[in-house]
Amino acid sequence: KAKKHYGQNYQYYQADMEDEMAERLAMLRMLRQDFAQGQLQLWYQPQISLQTKQVVGMEALLRWPQGDGQYVSPAIFIPLAEYSGLIVEIGSWVLEQACLQIKQLEKQGFSGLRIAVNVSMPQFRNQGFVQSVIDCVGRYQIKPELLELEITESVVMDEPKIVIEALQKLKSFGIKVAIDDFGIGFSSLSYLQQLPLDRIKVDRAFIRDIDQAAGEVIAETIISLGKRLNLSTIAEGVETAAQEKAILAMGCDEVQGFMYAKPMPPADLLQYLQQSAAKPGQG
Ligand code: C2E
Ligand code: MG
Ligand code: MG
Ligand code: MG
């Protein structure tokens, strides 16, 4: 009956959906293959203290290069990797790379810089996840507090029990936890109480709209919420001096955004850190 009702459109949509699924499957196959061949890269975007203007750490961000020098956006391939479960393997590679990078930076004279890694729900569902993170920190003999896990509100809301339990174990081991893209998900404030958090990341959307009344009040509310819960706050996507001025006045602790630095390949990171260390006050 439904078929009759939709008539031509039904067939049109079905063909469309089949095309889209075939396309996504092909992309997933390529992702799997490129990952297996070591083609994925982990880039780093600096995070800067607003008080000292010093680099305090960076966020690790996946990059999938194509033959033509272009990159597929993580916004496209991460959901695919999550849906297929491939993110479990990719995620453990990301963690490994991040720990290795912390160790290498330490050897190069930059000790104490933390690295934040994004973690998806399928990783938490994996039984051995907590232990694998702890093992990784042990293998590279890095300070656990230099590794930070970023989770989004949707991850928490998906399976609060699993996520809270895992984070509590990781936290008691010394690993840091940040809630990412805060304010845009379906956050239940009651989870903020139960989550062993260290940091709140104010979503880029509110920083972008900070010159408008709604953006301003939301950014301000999130930052003061963080302060009152004794959590550190970091603003994502800061692009202009006006935005920096606004969040500084709100008492935000740290910033991450194109105004300071874009995500960069590991090969450029050392040079960036050396330059910013030589020019204190300019991030
Ligand atoms: P995210 O974790 O919220 O990462 C921040 C995103 O904002 C990054 O996009 C970064 O390049 C971008 N960004 C930073 N500063 C600015 C700015 O000033 N202006 C603008 N317009 N954008 C800025 P990216 O690298 O495309 O990553 C998108 C998302 O993909 C990430 O959002 C994260 O959710 C996901 N992702 C990336 N790497 C990983 C990973 O290793 N594992 C998992 N599970 N997810 C990842
Ligand atoms: Mg993130
Ligand atoms: Mg974010
Ligand atoms: Mg995001």
Coordinates of C-alpha atoms and ligand atoms in Angstrom, one line a residue:
K1 CA 0.0 0.0 0.0
A2 CA 2.8 2.4 0.9
K3 CA 4.3 1.7 -2.5
K4 CA 1.1 2.7 -4.2
H5 CA 0.8 5.8 -2.1
Y6 CA 4.3 7.1 -2.9
G7 CA 4.0 6.0 -6.5
Q8 CA 6.8 7.3 -8.7
N9 CA 8.5 9.0 -5.8
Y10 CA 8.9 5.8 -3.9
Q11 CA 11.0 4.3 -6.7
Y12 CA 12.9 7.5 -7.1
Y13 CA 13.8 7.6 -3.4
Q14 CA 14.7 3.9 -3.3
A15 CA 17.1 4.3 -6.3
D16 CA 18.6 7.4 -4.6
M17 CA 19.1 5.6 -1.3
E18 CA 20.7 2.6 -3.1
D19 CA 23.1 4.9 -4.8
E20 CA 24.0 6.7 -1.6
M21 CA 24.6 3.4 0.2
A22 CA 26.7 2.1 -2.6
E23 CA 28.8 5.2 -2.5
R24 CA 29.2 5.0 1.3
L25 CA 30.2 1.4 1.1
A26 CA 32.8 2.2 -1.5
M27 CA 34.2 5.0 0.7
L28 CA 34.3 2.7 3.7
R29 CA 36.2 0.1 1.6
M30 CA 38.7 2.7 0.7
L31 CA 39.0 3.9 4.2
R32 CA 39.6 0.4 5.5
Q33 CA 42.3 -0.1 2.8
D34 CA 44.0 3.2 3.4
F35 CA 44.0 2.7 7.1
A36 CA 45.5 -0.8 6.7
Q37 CA 48.2 0.7 4.5
G38 CA 49.1 3.3 7.0
Q39 CA 47.7 6.3 5.0
L40 CA 45.8 8.0 7.8
Q41 CA 47.5 10.9 9.5
L42 CA 47.1 12.4 12.9
W43 CA 47.4 16.2 13.0
Y44 CA 47.6 18.5 16.0
Q45 CA 45.9 21.8 16.8
P46 CA 47.5 23.8 19.6
Q47 CA 45.6 24.8 22.7
I48 CA 46.7 28.0 24.4
S49 CA 46.3 29.4 27.9
L50 CA 44.6 32.8 27.8
Q51 CA 46.4 33.8 31.0
T52 CA 49.9 33.1 29.9
K53 CA 49.5 32.9 26.1
Q54 CA 51.6 29.8 26.2
V55 CA 50.8 26.6 24.4
V56 CA 49.5 24.1 27.0
G57 CA 48.6 21.2 24.7
M58 CA 47.0 20.2 21.5
E59 CA 44.0 18.3 20.1
A60 CA 44.8 15.3 17.9
L61 CA 42.7 15.3 14.7
L62 CA 42.5 12.6 12.1
R63 CA 43.3 13.4 8.4
W64 CA 42.6 11.1 5.5
P65 CA 44.6 12.3 2.5
Q66 CA 43.6 11.6 -1.1
G67 CA 45.9 11.1 -4.0
D68 CA 45.2 14.6 -5.3
G69 CA 46.4 16.4 -2.2
Q70 CA 42.9 16.9 -0.8
Y71 CA 41.6 15.5 2.4
V72 CA 38.3 13.9 3.1
S73 CA 36.6 15.8 6.0
P74 CA 36.5 13.9 9.3
A75 CA 32.9 15.0 9.5
I76 CA 32.3 12.6 6.6
F77 CA 34.5 9.6 7.3
I78 CA 34.3 9.5 11.1
P79 CA 30.5 8.7 11.1
L80 CA 31.2 6.0 8.5
A81 CA 34.0 4.6 10.7
E82 CA 31.7 4.7 13.7
Y83 CA 28.8 3.1 12.0
S84 CA 31.0 0.2 10.7
G85 CA 32.9 -0.3 13.9
L86 CA 36.2 0.5 12.1
I87 CA 36.6 3.4 14.5
V88 CA 37.6 0.9 17.2
E89 CA 40.8 0.0 15.3
I90 CA 41.4 3.5 14.0
G91 CA 40.8 4.9 17.5
S92 CA 43.4 2.6 19.1
W93 CA 45.9 3.7 16.5
V94 CA 45.1 7.3 17.3
L95 CA 45.7 6.7 21.0
E96 CA 49.0 5.0 20.2
Q97 CA 50.1 7.9 18.0
A98 CA 49.1 10.4 20.6
C99 CA 51.1 8.7 23.4
L100 CA 54.1 8.3 21.1
Q101 CA 53.9 12.0 20.3
I102 CA 53.8 13.0 24.0
K103 CA 56.9 10.9 24.5
Q104 CA 58.7 12.4 21.4
L105 CA 57.9 16.0 22.5
E106 CA 59.3 15.2 25.9
K107 CA 62.5 14.0 24.3
Q108 CA 62.6 17.2 22.2
G109 CA 62.4 19.3 25.4
F110 CA 58.7 20.0 25.4
S111 CA 57.6 18.0 28.5
G112 CA 54.3 18.8 30.1
L113 CA 52.3 19.3 26.9
R114 CA 49.1 17.4 26.9
I115 CA 47.4 15.8 24.0
A116 CA 43.6 15.5 23.7
V117 CA 42.2 12.6 21.7
N118 CA 38.6 12.3 20.5
V119 CA 36.9 9.0 21.5
S120 CA 33.7 7.6 20.0
M121 CA 31.0 5.4 21.4
P122 CA 32.0 2.1 19.8
Q123 CA 35.4 2.4 21.5
F124 CA 33.7 2.5 24.9
R125 CA 31.5 -0.5 24.0
N126 CA 34.7 -2.5 23.4
Q127 CA 35.4 -4.5 26.6
G128 CA 39.2 -4.0 26.6
F129 CA 39.1 -0.2 26.0
V130 CA 40.0 1.1 29.4
Q131 CA 42.8 -1.4 29.8
S132 CA 44.2 -0.6 26.3
V133 CA 44.4 3.1 27.2
I134 CA 46.2 2.4 30.4
D135 CA 48.5 -0.1 28.7
C136 CA 49.3 2.5 26.0
V137 CA 50.3 5.1 28.6
G138 CA 52.4 2.5 30.3
R139 CA 54.1 1.4 27.2
Y140 CA 55.3 4.9 26.4
Q141 CA 56.0 5.7 30.0
I142 CA 54.2 9.0 29.8
K143 CA 52.5 10.9 32.6
P144 CA 48.8 9.8 32.4
E145 CA 47.7 13.4 33.1
L146 CA 49.2 14.4 29.7
L147 CA 46.6 12.3 27.9
E148 CA 43.1 13.7 27.7
L149 CA 40.0 12.0 26.3
E150 CA 37.4 14.1 24.5
I151 CA 33.9 12.8 24.6
T152 CA 30.7 14.5 23.2
E153 CA 27.4 14.8 25.0
S154 CA 25.9 12.3 22.6
V155 CA 28.4 9.7 23.7
V156 CA 27.4 10.2 27.3
M157 CA 23.7 10.2 26.6
D158 CA 24.0 7.0 24.5
E159 CA 25.2 4.7 27.2
P160 CA 25.7 6.7 30.4
K161 CA 26.5 3.7 32.5
I162 CA 29.2 2.3 30.3
V163 CA 30.8 5.6 29.7
I164 CA 30.7 6.9 33.3
E165 CA 32.2 3.6 34.5
A166 CA 35.0 3.6 32.0
L167 CA 35.8 7.3 32.6
Q168 CA 35.9 6.8 36.3
K169 CA 38.5 4.0 35.9
L170 CA 40.6 6.1 33.5
K171 CA 40.3 9.1 35.7
S172 CA 41.5 7.2 38.8
F173 CA 44.5 6.3 36.8
G174 CA 45.2 10.0 36.1
I175 CA 43.9 10.4 32.6
K176 CA 42.1 13.7 31.9
V177 CA 38.6 14.0 30.5
A178 CA 37.0 16.8 28.5
I179 CA 33.4 17.2 27.3
D180 CA 33.5 18.2 23.6
D181 CA 31.2 20.5 21.6
F182 CA 29.4 21.4 24.9
G183 CA 26.0 22.9 24.5
I184 CA 25.0 21.6 21.1
G185 CA 24.1 18.0 22.1
F186 CA 21.2 16.8 24.2
S187 CA 23.1 17.2 27.4
S188 CA 21.4 16.4 30.6
L189 CA 22.9 18.5 33.3
S190 CA 22.5 15.7 35.8
Y191 CA 25.3 13.8 33.9
L192 CA 27.7 16.6 34.5
Q193 CA 27.5 15.7 38.2
Q194 CA 28.3 12.0 37.6
L195 CA 31.0 12.5 34.9
P196 CA 34.6 12.7 36.2
L197 CA 35.3 15.7 34.1
D198 CA 38.3 18.0 34.0
R199 CA 37.4 20.4 31.2
I200 CA 34.5 21.7 29.2
K201 CA 35.0 22.6 25.6
V202 CA 32.6 25.4 24.5
D203 CA 31.3 24.6 21.1
R204 CA 32.5 26.6 18.2
A205 CA 28.9 27.6 17.3
F206 CA 28.7 29.8 20.4
I207 CA 32.0 31.4 19.8
R208 CA 31.0 32.2 16.2
D209 CA 27.8 33.9 17.4
I210 CA 29.4 35.5 20.4
D211 CA 28.7 39.0 18.9
Q212 CA 25.0 38.2 19.1
A213 CA 23.0 38.3 22.2
A214 CA 22.1 34.5 22.2
G215 CA 25.7 33.4 21.5
E216 CA 27.1 35.7 24.1
V217 CA 24.7 34.6 26.9
I218 CA 25.2 30.9 26.1
A219 CA 29.0 31.1 26.0
E220 CA 29.0 33.1 29.2
T221 CA 26.7 30.6 30.9
I222 CA 28.8 27.6 29.9
I223 CA 32.0 29.3 31.1
S224 CA 30.5 30.2 34.5
L225 CA 29.0 26.7 34.8
G226 CA 32.5 25.3 34.3
K227 CA 33.9 27.7 36.9
R228 CA 31.3 26.9 39.5
L229 CA 31.8 23.1 38.9
N230 CA 35.6 23.7 39.3
L231 CA 36.2 22.6 35.7
S232 CA 38.7 24.2 33.3
T233 CA 37.1 25.8 30.2
I234 CA 38.3 26.0 26.7
A235 CA 36.8 27.8 23.7
E236 CA 36.8 26.1 20.3
G237 CA 36.9 27.8 17.0
V238 CA 38.3 31.2 18.1
E239 CA 39.0 33.1 14.8
T240 CA 39.0 36.8 15.7
A241 CA 40.5 39.2 18.3
A242 CA 37.0 40.3 19.2
Q243 CA 36.0 36.7 20.1
E244 CA 39.2 36.3 22.1
K245 CA 38.4 39.6 24.0
A246 CA 34.9 38.4 24.8
I247 CA 35.8 35.0 26.2
L248 CA 38.7 36.5 28.1
A249 CA 36.3 38.8 29.8
M250 CA 34.1 35.8 30.6
G251 CA 37.0 34.1 32.4
C252 CA 37.6 31.3 29.9
D253 CA 40.9 29.5 30.6
E254 CA 42.1 28.3 27.2
V255 CA 41.5 28.7 23.5
Q256 CA 41.8 26.7 20.4
G257 CA 41.2 28.1 16.9
F258 CA 42.4 29.3 13.6
M259 CA 43.4 32.6 15.0
Y260 CA 46.3 30.9 16.9
A261 CA 47.0 27.9 14.7
K262 CA 45.2 25.4 12.4
P263 CA 45.7 21.7 12.8
M264 CA 49.2 20.8 11.5
P265 CA 51.0 17.6 10.6
P266 CA 53.4 16.3 13.3
A267 CA 56.4 17.3 11.1
D268 CA 55.4 21.0 11.6
L269 CA 54.6 20.8 15.3
L270 CA 58.1 21.0 16.6
Q271 CA 58.9 24.1 14.7
Y272 CA 55.6 25.7 15.8
L273 CA 56.4 24.9 19.4
Q274 CA 59.9 26.2 19.1
Q275 CA 58.8 29.5 17.6
S276 CA 56.0 30.1 20.1
A277 CA 58.4 29.3 23.0
A278 CA 60.8 31.9 21.6
K279 CA 58.1 34.5 21.4
P280 CA 56.3 34.4 24.7
G281 CA 53.1 36.3 24.8
Q282 CA 52.2 35.5 21.2
G283 CA 51.0 31.9 21.7
Ligands
C2E1 P1 36.1 18.3 17.2 O1 36.6 17.3 18.1 O2 35.1 19.3 17.8 O3 37.3 19.1 16.6 C1 37.4 20.4 16.4 C2 37.2 20.8 14.9 O4 37.1 22.2 14.8 C3 38.3 20.3 14.0 O5 37.7 19.9 12.8 C4 39.1 21.6 13.8 O6 39.9 21.6 12.6 C5 38.0 22.6 13.8 N1 38.4 23.9 14.1 C6 39.3 24.3 15.1 N2 39.5 25.6 15.2 C7 38.7 26.1 14.2 C8 38.4 27.5 13.8 O7 38.9 28.5 14.3 N3 37.5 27.7 12.8 C9 36.9 26.6 12.2 N4 36.0 26.8 11.2 N5 37.1 25.3 12.6 C10 38.0 25.1 13.6 P2 38.1 18.6 12.0 O8 39.5 18.3 12.1 O9 37.5 18.7 10.7 O10 37.3 17.4 12.8 C11 35.9 17.3 12.8 C12 35.4 16.4 13.9 O11 35.8 15.0 13.5 C13 36.0 16.6 15.3 O12 35.4 17.6 15.9 C14 35.8 15.2 15.9 O13 34.4 15.1 16.3 C15 36.0 14.3 14.7 N6 37.3 13.7 14.8 C16 38.5 14.2 14.3 N7 39.5 13.3 14.6 C17 39.0 12.3 15.3 C18 39.5 11.1 15.9 O14 40.7 10.8 15.9 N8 38.6 10.3 16.5 C19 37.3 10.6 16.6 N9 36.4 9.7 17.2 N10 36.7 11.7 16.0 C20 37.6 12.5 15.4
MG2 MG 37.4 17.3 19.9
MG3 MG 34.7 20.1 19.4
MG4 MG 32.8 18.5 16.7

